[in-house]
């Protein structure tokens, strides 16, 4: 490909303000002119400066007509416009013609060869390096020297002593000059002839190296013909797929290989068919003799072996179908694991780098290793005038059928379960380089040299289920206890209970399970008890609860959520009196206990505020709690308060008291005469001593006695065997 410069130039013009808006509109409409390339001058004028965009367009060829149409910056504006013109910018713009100016190849190049230096003129980029210019000059591309000093011309380089370092280029002599100088000629360019000397030929086999990769730069999706769900892209040559419904009974693998060689080696090999009888060149297959042609042990030519080594669990189709791509090599034979040739068909021509390979795998006897031997293309199969960059493209082996390589579903599931290792595919490159040999003073130059073996990194096809890891999440109170309970496989976008894996295998530290783990038991630490609540997607319990019905779409860890176990004490009242229900006034006395108790803690019940409650017909009496006290033993405690009802008893009537008969008074003996003054008469005595009762003092003595008895005011007292009858405070009757 040749890069060309798209150069747009506007001669510097000064235009007045009236036309500035028009000019600005034109300038802004072009993506090639940036804002900073338009400047304002004094006196309100605008200066349009020369604009040269830097972008380039790629093209394989540049026509002479296009080159001839290109103008310099001094002539981009036609019709006589100059820097001093200040006319109507509309006319200038209307008549301006922009051209696509390619890289400039109008110049002279000096060719440095073993035959001396020569200057060759070029006019365009498509002219070949070995062309003859208008003066009849051309570069000498012939070999030089004789014998041990013989040097064989290979191509041209932009540097002397090409070593394939960065920036160094090597091309064939028939290639266009633009392939060597894509940016054009700046003046003073030199081109250096590259030769292969006899001395270099001694080390030629060492240059026959490169690298091989399997499935080079393929994505995980490209590595499989199935529409498998990719779990992880290719990392360290390993692609991981979900073992889900997209994996059918047969899983089809896409396996290919790439072998890359350095450009100098390719140049030599491609040049060799024209020089294979010369010393220092690599020979293509020099014979059509069937015995030699079909002999795998024959090394009388240059060949490269591509060894394919696949996992033994990969099943090969009965007929394998590949495309082998290379401008320099073509397939030659197929060998089995034991390096024996097996029947194969090859289709190769000179119109394409692709060769088709088909062969029956029956002869492999179930083995998954085989070798594709390639050789330098014969002249009849060599594309002419292919540039070195194209010829140096890597060799590629591509699978043409999706069922070339397959693995069954059971293997996929076993890999996903971790019961088997992942599927691997690899390969290697080696071969032989045949150089023309000669002896000089007993030293042999050239001959057959082994191409060193280069091994491809192993490509891995891995399959996996979603994995749910269960974390006990109890380290806060269970110091030192293993927190990982185990891991469970779950089919992608399925749940533990709904996928096809559930065989009731519970996980542990050594086993990946397919069902929920055992629910952890309560834990007692330092007198505190902890109870398992649930599995949760977050360690703090703020995520989603996880169960066997939760759909799993990715690898995840779920965490055990624990609660400290506390116990409560409750109260209840009951009636012990048959037929009697407790009234509201009793139930209102129920105690409330908000204390959280630990296991094995002693509890004494709370007495009700009243132990006796009256009503109109009786009263309720609190008898006590059952139990009278309790110890927490892994459960809440209930105290039952018992109440008994007692009816009121009606009073029995008291009988009237029987009156006690008054004692019969015993008259005292007649008083002994004393010194007291005696009343003169009984009547006078009564008159003097009786109180004023309202009763006539004319009552007789017997009547007075009866009167007193009737009123109950008679007092009788016995003292010292004497009776005294109190009549008044001043008289005593004995």
XYZ file of C-alpha atoms in Angstrom:
734
model
C 0.000 0.000 0.000
C 1.233 3.420 -0.804
C 0.488 6.486 1.265
C -0.237 9.720 -0.496
C -0.408 13.204 0.933
C -3.624 15.139 0.399
C -2.250 18.659 0.223
C -4.533 21.649 -0.021
C -2.872 25.067 -0.353
C -4.352 28.554 -0.493
C -2.108 31.403 -1.473
C -1.984 34.168 1.083
C -4.661 36.699 0.255
C -5.776 39.867 1.963
C -9.480 40.536 1.638
C -11.691 43.282 2.968
C -14.304 43.029 5.669
C -17.300 42.910 3.291
C -16.118 39.578 2.002
C -14.847 38.215 5.272
C -18.070 36.435 6.175
C -18.171 34.631 2.864
C -14.579 33.569 3.220
C -15.150 32.447 6.766
C -18.121 30.341 5.722
C -16.015 28.605 3.106
C -13.149 28.060 5.469
C -15.314 26.596 8.220
C -17.055 24.325 5.735
C -13.766 22.577 5.003
C -12.580 19.992 7.486
C -9.059 20.555 6.239
C -8.695 24.123 7.499
C -8.528 24.663 11.230
C -9.558 27.780 13.103
C -6.045 28.669 14.126
C -5.048 28.888 10.467
C -7.255 31.923 9.922
C -5.870 35.179 11.333
C -7.126 38.777 11.371
C -4.834 41.595 10.167
C -4.928 45.277 10.802
C -7.541 47.449 9.188
C -10.241 44.862 9.580
C -8.814 42.589 6.890
C -8.506 38.800 6.977
C -5.447 36.885 5.877
C -5.920 33.352 4.598
C -2.648 31.569 5.079
C -1.320 28.574 3.216
C -3.003 25.427 4.522
C -1.265 22.069 4.327
C -3.140 19.258 6.081
C -1.100 16.423 7.433
C -3.486 13.535 6.899
C -2.667 10.955 4.252
C -4.721 8.626 2.163
C -3.629 5.131 1.298
C -3.492 4.000 -2.295
C -1.828 1.166 -4.136
C -1.019 3.212 -7.185
C -0.819 6.821 -8.251
C -1.673 7.607 -11.836
C 0.523 9.792 -13.956
C -2.474 11.905 -14.886
C -3.085 12.752 -11.252
C 0.514 13.708 -10.871
C 0.428 15.929 -13.901
C -2.676 17.697 -12.645
C -1.055 18.508 -9.335
C 0.111 22.109 -8.969
C 2.439 23.863 -6.639
C 1.381 26.270 -3.958
C 2.150 29.158 -6.242
C -0.494 28.137 -8.738
C -3.401 26.809 -6.693
C -5.303 29.995 -7.375
C -5.774 30.458 -11.082
C -7.000 33.367 -13.212
C -4.024 35.509 -12.234
C -4.760 35.914 -8.562
C -1.800 37.189 -6.532
C -0.996 37.921 -2.930
C -1.863 41.561 -3.482
C -5.220 40.988 -5.060
C -8.115 42.376 -3.081
C -10.998 41.634 -5.391
C -14.213 39.912 -4.691
C -13.296 36.799 -2.753
C -16.381 35.052 -4.133
C -14.815 34.992 -7.579
C -11.526 33.810 -6.186
C -13.103 30.996 -4.270
C -15.391 30.033 -7.145
C -12.486 29.724 -9.506
C -10.055 28.124 -7.027
C -9.186 24.480 -7.815
C -8.023 22.151 -5.064
C -5.949 19.160 -6.089
C -4.862 15.967 -4.375
C -1.094 16.341 -4.426
C 0.580 12.919 -3.868
C 3.927 12.332 -2.314
C 6.652 13.650 -4.588
C 8.651 11.010 -6.453
C 10.134 13.354 -8.995
C 13.817 13.119 -8.196
C 17.068 11.227 -8.379
C 18.061 8.217 -6.258
C 21.582 6.878 -5.826
C 21.870 3.058 -5.910
C 24.785 1.623 -3.955
C 25.739 -1.848 -5.196
C 28.784 -4.097 -5.381
C 29.139 -2.873 -8.948
C 29.444 0.767 -7.973
C 27.043 3.649 -7.480
C 24.643 4.922 -10.081
C 22.048 7.692 -10.101
C 18.616 6.828 -11.462
C 15.858 9.359 -12.116
C 12.256 8.766 -11.082
C 9.098 10.652 -12.019
C 6.379 8.801 -10.079
C 5.998 6.349 -7.230
C 4.887 3.396 -9.321
C 8.161 3.069 -11.199
C 10.063 -0.070 -10.223
C 13.402 0.136 -8.517
C 15.072 -1.661 -11.432
C 13.499 0.560 -14.091
C 15.550 2.335 -16.736
C 15.255 6.121 -16.583
C 15.003 8.593 -19.466
C 18.780 8.747 -19.647
C 19.118 4.962 -19.898
C 20.396 4.499 -16.365
C 19.292 1.551 -14.136
C 20.502 -0.166 -10.978
C 22.700 -3.238 -11.398
C 20.911 -6.183 -9.751
C 23.426 -8.848 -10.699
C 25.321 -11.102 -8.334
C 28.929 -10.278 -7.637
C 32.163 -12.076 -6.947
C 33.305 -15.601 -7.569
C 33.926 -18.692 -5.541
C 34.026 -18.029 -1.850
C 33.448 -14.342 -2.461
C 30.299 -14.980 -4.424
C 27.441 -12.765 -3.300
C 23.881 -13.312 -4.478
C 21.648 -10.294 -4.944
C 18.406 -10.504 -2.939
C 16.833 -7.039 -3.039
C 17.112 -3.392 -2.102
C 17.056 -1.757 1.317
C 16.770 1.775 2.658
C 19.783 1.117 4.909
C 23.177 -0.476 4.376
C 23.643 -3.936 5.898
C 19.964 -4.698 6.406
C 19.363 -6.578 9.672
C 15.583 -6.267 9.964
C 15.814 -3.692 12.721
C 12.956 -1.224 13.361
C 12.657 1.232 10.484
C 14.698 -0.963 8.129
C 13.038 -2.098 4.923
C 13.859 -4.715 2.338
C 12.075 -5.016 -1.015
C 12.503 -6.920 -4.250
C 14.040 -5.150 -7.240
C 10.787 -5.307 -9.221
C 8.816 -3.471 -6.538
C 7.765 0.195 -6.883
C 9.943 2.857 -5.349
C 6.996 4.014 -3.267
C 7.169 0.689 -1.398
C 10.609 1.659 -0.126
C 9.909 5.381 0.330
C 6.170 5.755 0.958
C 6.558 9.401 2.011
C 8.108 10.367 -1.308
C 11.539 11.631 -2.255
C 12.966 14.501 -0.221
C 16.294 14.633 -2.075
C 19.566 12.798 -1.544
C 18.017 9.293 -1.086
C 20.267 6.254 -1.347
C 19.236 2.681 -2.016
C 21.470 -0.194 -0.919
C 21.691 -3.574 -2.601
C 21.374 -6.552 -0.236
C 23.365 -9.691 -1.001
C 23.558 -13.178 0.405
C 27.181 -14.174 0.672
C 28.685 -17.606 1.067
C 29.686 -16.653 4.568
C 26.089 -15.744 5.387
C 24.991 -19.030 3.894
C 26.881 -20.851 6.611
C 24.502 -19.385 9.142
C 21.445 -19.429 6.951
C 19.713 -22.211 8.791
C 19.882 -20.149 11.932
C 17.871 -17.468 10.181
C 15.169 -19.990 9.341
C 13.382 -19.265 12.521
C 10.226 -17.551 13.580
C 7.381 -18.122 15.951
C 4.261 -20.206 15.880
C 1.038 -19.446 17.695
C -2.216 -21.362 17.888
C -5.393 -19.315 17.401
C -3.356 -16.141 17.083
C -5.319 -13.074 18.175
C -8.636 -14.925 18.192
C -11.263 -13.914 20.698
C -12.892 -16.517 22.885
C -16.005 -16.385 20.711
C -13.892 -16.995 17.591
C -12.238 -20.022 19.186
C -15.572 -21.862 19.279
C -18.123 -22.541 16.566
C -20.851 -22.823 19.188
C -22.691 -19.785 20.446
C -21.228 -20.413 23.839
C -21.493 -17.785 26.554
C -18.003 -16.500 27.283
C -17.257 -16.323 30.977
C -13.733 -14.963 30.578
C -11.959 -13.659 27.489
C -8.652 -15.105 26.373
C -6.163 -14.556 29.158
C -2.786 -16.251 29.102
C -3.997 -18.207 26.053
C -7.002 -19.558 27.976
C -10.613 -18.945 27.065
C -13.343 -19.859 29.543
C -16.921 -20.635 28.577
C -20.028 -21.276 30.649
C -21.173 -24.855 30.574
C -24.787 -23.923 29.922
C -27.521 -24.693 27.407
C -25.413 -23.199 24.590
C -23.073 -26.179 24.926
C -24.946 -28.856 23.022
C -24.180 -32.517 22.785
C -21.246 -31.676 20.540
C -19.030 -28.669 21.138
C -17.141 -27.547 18.064
C -13.680 -26.032 18.405
C -12.062 -23.632 15.986
C -8.334 -24.354 15.984
C -5.790 -22.727 13.717
C -2.079 -21.950 13.669
C 0.132 -19.122 12.473
C 3.855 -19.311 11.657
C 5.754 -16.041 11.236
C 9.187 -15.674 9.646
C 11.491 -12.686 9.321
C 11.408 -10.788 6.008
C 14.998 -11.577 5.063
C 14.381 -15.281 5.353
C 11.266 -14.961 3.228
C 13.166 -12.932 0.644
C 15.837 -15.584 0.338
C 13.358 -18.445 0.115
C 11.248 -16.735 -2.503
C 14.324 -15.808 -4.529
C 15.758 -19.319 -4.382
C 13.737 -20.980 -7.162
C 15.602 -18.873 -9.650
C 18.969 -19.642 -8.112
C 18.762 -23.034 -6.537
C 21.758 -24.353 -8.430
C 23.853 -21.567 -6.981
C 25.731 -21.805 -3.667
C 24.190 -19.955 -0.766
C 20.590 -20.312 -1.839
C 17.837 -22.490 -0.437
C 16.645 -25.254 -2.716
C 13.060 -26.039 -3.414
C 12.139 -29.643 -4.126
C 14.560 -30.514 -6.975
C 12.983 -33.765 -8.167
C 9.782 -35.354 -9.336
C 11.052 -38.878 -8.734
C 8.203 -40.618 -6.878
C 10.525 -42.481 -4.542
C 12.197 -39.271 -3.440
C 9.074 -37.196 -3.655
C 7.107 -39.449 -1.302
C 9.902 -40.292 1.113
C 9.351 -38.473 4.463
C 12.973 -39.066 5.381
C 14.306 -37.314 2.290
C 15.885 -34.018 3.307
C 17.261 -33.057 -0.084
C 15.218 -29.870 -0.153
C 14.056 -27.074 2.101
C 10.875 -27.771 4.075
C 9.034 -26.613 7.168
C 6.941 -28.982 9.289
C 3.882 -27.739 11.119
C 3.210 -30.207 13.954
C -0.316 -30.207 15.360
C -0.739 -31.700 18.834
C -4.268 -31.755 20.268
C -5.781 -32.974 23.513
C -6.599 -36.678 23.364
C -10.231 -35.898 24.316
C -10.703 -33.899 21.108
C -12.438 -35.946 18.458
C -11.290 -35.551 14.845
C -13.698 -35.629 11.936
C -13.309 -38.558 9.570
C -12.051 -36.131 6.930
C -10.164 -33.030 8.044
C -10.427 -29.966 5.839
C -7.977 -27.027 6.097
C -6.782 -23.987 4.225
C -3.043 -23.356 4.266
C -2.083 -19.771 3.295
C 1.386 -18.697 2.201
C 2.936 -16.888 -0.759
C 6.204 -18.722 -0.244
C 5.279 -22.236 0.878
C 2.796 -24.871 -0.262
C 1.656 -28.152 1.412
C 3.687 -31.167 0.444
C 2.576 -34.158 2.576
C 0.729 -35.227 5.745
C 2.533 -37.322 8.351
C 1.140 -39.242 11.309
C 2.446 -39.263 14.848
C 5.160 -41.720 13.839
C 6.286 -39.575 10.888
C 4.682 -41.892 8.329
C 3.054 -40.391 5.258
C -0.716 -40.767 4.913
C -2.927 -40.102 1.918
C -3.939 -36.463 1.378
C -5.184 -34.108 -1.351
C -3.668 -30.650 -2.027
C -4.982 -27.856 -4.264
C -2.419 -25.121 -5.014
C -2.086 -22.580 -7.852
C -0.283 -19.346 -8.694
C -3.344 -17.118 -8.389
C -3.792 -17.315 -4.622
C -1.718 -17.803 -1.490
C -4.290 -20.363 -0.313
C -3.910 -24.099 -0.646
C -6.638 -26.539 0.350
C -5.720 -29.653 2.354
C -8.001 -32.640 2.932
C -7.124 -36.039 4.365
C -8.777 -39.051 5.952
C -8.028 -39.421 9.650
C -8.657 -43.152 9.719
C -4.953 -43.733 9.206
C -4.211 -41.783 12.414
C -5.678 -44.708 14.409
C -7.433 -42.463 16.902
C -4.408 -40.277 17.562
C -4.816 -36.498 17.668
C -1.315 -35.610 16.452
C -0.300 -35.062 12.839
C 2.167 -33.026 10.763
C 1.653 -30.847 7.709
C 4.907 -30.656 5.736
C 5.339 -27.592 3.523
C 7.962 -26.737 0.918
C 8.927 -23.708 -1.145
C 6.384 -23.131 -3.889
C 7.470 -24.417 -7.296
C 7.860 -21.866 -10.017
C 4.559 -22.853 -11.579
C 2.826 -22.093 -8.299
C 4.697 -18.898 -7.532
C 2.769 -15.650 -7.871
C 4.768 -13.137 -9.854
C 5.688 -9.669 -8.711
C 4.424 -10.131 -5.171
C 6.126 -7.579 -2.967
C 8.198 -8.730 -0.049
C 5.816 -7.305 2.551
C 3.010 -9.401 1.088
C 5.200 -12.454 0.624
C 6.332 -12.167 4.248
C 2.825 -12.511 5.619
C 2.683 -15.384 8.122
C 1.763 -18.895 7.129
C -1.714 -19.735 8.386
C -3.556 -22.983 8.945
C -7.331 -22.483 9.118
C -10.054 -24.993 9.871
C -12.670 -25.128 7.111
C -15.314 -27.207 8.900
C -16.894 -26.620 12.266
C -16.838 -30.326 13.011
C -13.112 -30.780 12.359
C -12.532 -30.813 16.129
C -15.200 -31.576 18.709
C -15.623 -32.504 22.368
C -18.745 -34.020 23.887
C -21.037 -32.494 26.494
C -20.058 -34.939 29.213
C -16.446 -33.855 28.917
C -17.515 -30.224 29.070
C -19.486 -30.825 32.263
C -16.682 -32.823 33.850
C -14.277 -29.957 33.172
C -16.750 -27.447 34.556
C -17.202 -29.518 37.707
C -13.459 -29.606 38.235
C -13.318 -33.356 37.702
C -11.102 -33.030 34.592
C -8.483 -30.613 33.322
C -9.253 -28.124 30.569
C -8.854 -28.972 26.863
C -5.509 -27.997 25.327
C -4.199 -27.472 21.808
C -0.660 -26.730 20.689
C 1.886 -27.151 18.006
C 5.444 -26.624 16.926
C 7.572 -25.808 13.898
C 10.795 -27.369 12.693
C 12.291 -28.474 9.401
C 15.356 -28.559 7.236
C 17.163 -25.993 5.084
C 19.010 -27.330 2.019
C 21.764 -24.989 0.843
C 24.088 -25.603 -2.066
C 27.321 -26.893 -0.641
C 30.932 -26.437 -1.591
C 34.262 -27.244 -0.039
C 37.075 -24.759 0.258
C 40.349 -25.914 1.660
C 38.559 -28.769 3.353
C 35.853 -26.586 4.838
C 32.306 -27.257 3.758
C 30.000 -24.329 3.150
C 26.255 -24.656 2.830
C 24.572 -28.042 2.693
C 21.700 -29.287 4.834
C 20.990 -27.619 8.168
C 18.187 -28.303 10.587
C 15.630 -25.596 11.217
C 15.408 -25.351 15.011
C 12.162 -26.339 16.688
C 9.870 -23.568 17.873
C 6.954 -24.474 20.127
C 3.668 -22.631 20.298
C 2.227 -21.520 23.614
C -0.522 -23.913 24.651
C -4.075 -22.753 23.998
C -6.636 -23.833 26.576
C -10.379 -24.325 26.262
C -11.860 -24.161 29.736
C -15.447 -24.630 30.843
C -16.995 -23.555 34.083
C -20.186 -23.207 36.018
C -21.033 -20.240 38.131
C -19.572 -20.819 41.551
C -21.215 -19.711 44.788
C -18.858 -19.581 47.749
C -20.417 -19.701 51.194
C -18.683 -17.618 53.869
C -19.577 -18.463 57.490
C -18.999 -14.791 58.378
C -18.700 -15.513 62.108
C -15.175 -14.339 62.847
C -16.515 -11.547 65.098
C -17.426 -14.097 67.757
C -15.751 -17.293 66.518
C -12.114 -16.368 66.440
C -9.983 -18.907 64.582
C -12.859 -20.829 63.015
C -12.567 -21.529 59.248
C -14.933 -19.162 57.505
C -15.207 -20.822 54.103
C -18.007 -23.330 54.300
C -17.561 -24.540 50.716
C -18.360 -23.825 47.058
C -21.340 -24.880 44.974
C -21.546 -25.216 41.172
C -24.574 -23.635 39.522
C -25.424 -23.682 35.818
C -25.316 -20.176 34.361
C -28.601 -18.301 34.832
C -30.082 -21.147 36.831
C -30.593 -21.690 40.570
C -29.184 -24.402 42.788
C -32.527 -26.151 42.935
C -33.463 -25.684 39.267
C -30.289 -26.679 37.416
C -29.415 -30.171 36.300
C -26.493 -30.573 38.678
C -28.336 -31.074 41.941
C -27.376 -34.480 43.337
C -27.629 -33.354 46.979
C -23.863 -33.112 47.230
C -23.254 -30.570 49.963
C -20.002 -28.623 49.779
C -17.141 -28.681 52.205
C -13.514 -27.634 52.158
C -12.567 -30.541 49.866
C -15.679 -30.943 47.760
C -17.419 -28.608 45.343
C -21.075 -29.262 45.926
C -24.196 -28.888 43.841
C -26.724 -28.198 46.622
C -27.020 -25.857 49.593
C -24.579 -26.385 52.442
C -25.637 -27.571 55.889
C -27.299 -24.780 57.851
C -24.928 -23.814 60.684
C -26.032 -24.678 64.225
C -26.338 -22.216 67.094
C -23.062 -21.208 68.705
C -22.482 -20.378 72.391
C -19.404 -18.280 73.124
C -18.635 -16.673 76.486
C -22.143 -17.311 77.728
C -23.727 -15.708 74.673
C -25.630 -17.680 72.107
C -25.686 -16.881 68.374
C -28.266 -18.149 65.919
C -27.849 -18.416 62.120
C -30.431 -16.268 60.346
C -29.768 -16.508 56.565
C -27.276 -16.339 53.670
C -26.951 -12.844 52.209
C -25.138 -11.251 49.268
C -23.515 -8.729 51.608
C -21.554 -9.385 54.769
C -23.521 -6.747 56.676
C -26.825 -8.345 55.776
C -27.950 -5.345 53.727
C -27.936 -7.230 50.411
C -30.332 -9.799 49.058
C -31.157 -12.976 50.904
C -29.756 -16.037 49.097
C -31.502 -19.386 48.913
C -31.538 -22.448 46.676
C -34.061 -20.693 44.406
C -31.889 -17.613 43.770
C -30.869 -17.272 40.087
C -27.084 -17.169 39.696
C -25.601 -15.278 36.742
C -21.999 -14.860 37.926
C -19.480 -16.114 40.428
C -20.400 -14.805 43.833
C -19.804 -15.082 47.560
C -22.660 -15.145 50.041
C -22.307 -14.515 53.754
C -23.857 -16.024 56.840
C -25.924 -13.585 58.885
C -26.039 -14.276 62.637
C -28.203 -12.972 65.472
C -27.359 -12.967 69.133
C -29.888 -15.235 70.846
C -31.767 -13.555 73.702
C -34.728 -14.913 75.629
C -37.790 -13.194 76.990
C -40.060 -13.678 79.994
C -43.807 -13.341 79.552
C -46.713 -13.460 81.969
C -50.197 -14.906 81.864
C -52.993 -15.063 84.459
C -55.460 -17.892 84.827
C -58.428 -18.617 87.063
C -58.300 -21.633 89.332
C -61.994 -21.296 90.201
C -64.205 -23.421 88.012
C -66.707 -21.451 85.995
C -65.080 -18.150 86.832
C -63.189 -16.098 84.207
C -60.735 -13.456 85.165
C -62.138 -9.937 84.916
C -60.336 -7.166 83.094
C -59.239 -5.659 86.391
C -57.151 -8.772 87.021
C -55.636 -8.977 83.532
C -54.717 -5.328 83.780
C -52.330 -6.340 86.539
C -50.193 -8.488 84.205
C -46.511 -7.526 84.599
C -44.376 -6.538 81.577
C -40.720 -7.654 81.377
C -38.581 -6.059 78.632
C -35.330 -7.549 79.857
C -33.387 -9.747 77.383
C -32.107 -12.817 79.152
C -29.231 -15.098 78.244
C -29.294 -18.822 78.354
C -28.969 -20.435 81.815
C -29.958 -17.212 83.536
C -32.149 -17.456 86.705
C -35.447 -15.540 86.604
C -37.806 -14.649 89.492
C -41.267 -13.534 88.391
C -42.635 -10.065 89.081
C -45.500 -9.968 91.627
C -48.702 -8.243 90.485
C -49.445 -4.787 91.889
C -52.424 -6.228 93.919
C -52.933 -9.617 95.427
C -56.632 -9.144 96.278
C -59.249 -7.593 94.039
C -62.820 -7.109 95.335
C -66.033 -7.055 93.434
C -69.675 -6.746 94.550
C -70.129 -10.473 95.164
C -66.723 -11.496 96.458
C -63.055 -11.120 95.875
C -60.151 -12.523 93.786
C -57.041 -13.634 95.606
C -53.600 -14.141 93.926
C -52.276 -17.585 94.774
C -48.790 -17.277 93.148
C -46.921 -18.177 89.892
C -46.317 -21.466 88.226
C -43.411 -21.968 88.166
C -42.374 -20.005 91.219
C -39.002 -19.277 89.466
C -37.216 -20.512 86.320
C -33.844 -20.976 84.591
C -33.514 -20.035 80.858
C -32.766 -23.220 78.966
C -32.768 -22.417 75.285
C -36.291 -21.056 75.218
C -38.448 -18.201 76.423
C -40.097 -18.564 79.851
C -43.753 -17.999 80.713
C -44.964 -17.451 84.237
C -48.619 -18.297 84.896
C -50.208 -16.360 87.744
C -53.090 -18.201 89.432
C -56.113 -16.462 90.954
C -58.945 -17.869 93.094
C -62.381 -16.353 93.618
C -64.193 -16.219 97.001
C -67.935 -15.379 97.341
C -69.229 -13.116 100.189
C -71.120 -15.055 103.069
C -74.635 -13.644 104.280
C -74.740 -12.837 108.187
C -76.797 -15.127 110.565
C -79.504 -13.186 112.712
C -78.572 -12.828 116.480
C -81.499 -13.959 118.934
C -82.898 -11.451 121.521
C -81.115 -11.736 124.886
C -82.889 -13.349 127.800
C -83.213 -10.796 130.654
C -81.433 -11.665 133.857
C -83.853 -11.651 136.858
C -83.182 -9.043 139.452
C -81.782 -10.521 142.687
C -83.974 -10.611 145.625
C -82.627 -8.188 148.172
C -81.801 -9.503 151.568
C -82.568 -6.974 154.195
C -79.658 -5.987 156.319
C -79.955 -6.599 160.042
C -81.197 -3.668 161.974
C -78.534 -1.127 162.375
C -76.743 -0.792 165.627
C -77.559 2.394 167.372
C -74.786 4.827 166.990
C -73.889 8.379 167.617
C -75.517 9.660 164.457
C -78.303 11.974 164.779
C -81.449 10.205 163.714
C -84.273 11.885 162.066
C -87.100 12.600 164.337
C -89.499 10.809 162.123
C -89.388 8.616 159.045
C -91.124 11.189 157.052
C -88.718 13.853 158.080
C -85.814 11.641 157.272
C -87.149 10.939 153.778
C -87.879 14.529 153.292
C -84.449 15.532 154.191
C -82.483 12.834 152.299
C -84.387 11.940 149.124
C -83.556 13.864 146.040
C -86.023 15.893 144.195
C -87.391 13.395 141.766
C -90.670 14.927 141.211
C -92.214 12.227 143.263
C -94.036 13.153 146.274
C -92.184 12.454 149.412
C -95.305 11.179 150.814
C -94.521 7.736 149.248
C -94.242 5.001 151.753
C -91.142 3.053 152.206
C -92.349 -0.094 150.421
C -93.492 1.977 147.496
C -90.147 3.673 147.267
C -88.396 0.345 147.133
C -90.598 -0.861 144.342
C -90.124 2.344 142.450
C -86.392 2.012 142.620
C -86.505 -1.558 141.491
C -88.655 -0.565 138.615
C -86.197 2.073 137.454
C -83.173 -0.299 137.805
C -81.204 2.126 139.881
C -80.816 -0.095 142.852
C -77.262 -1.098 143.421
C -76.333 -4.017 145.494
C -72.801 -4.629 146.570
C -71.449 -7.151 148.845
C -68.510 -6.173 150.880
C -67.190 -8.035 153.793
C -70.388 -10.049 154.022
C -72.350 -6.900 154.352
C -74.863 -5.476 151.967
C -75.228 -1.790 151.537
C -78.105 -0.125 149.901
C -77.243 3.273 148.666
C -80.084 5.648 149.156
C -78.107 8.826 148.761
C -74.637 10.029 149.277
C -75.255 10.848 152.845
C -77.180 7.850 154.141
C -76.316 4.194 154.089
C -78.644 1.479 155.101
C -77.054 -1.602 156.380
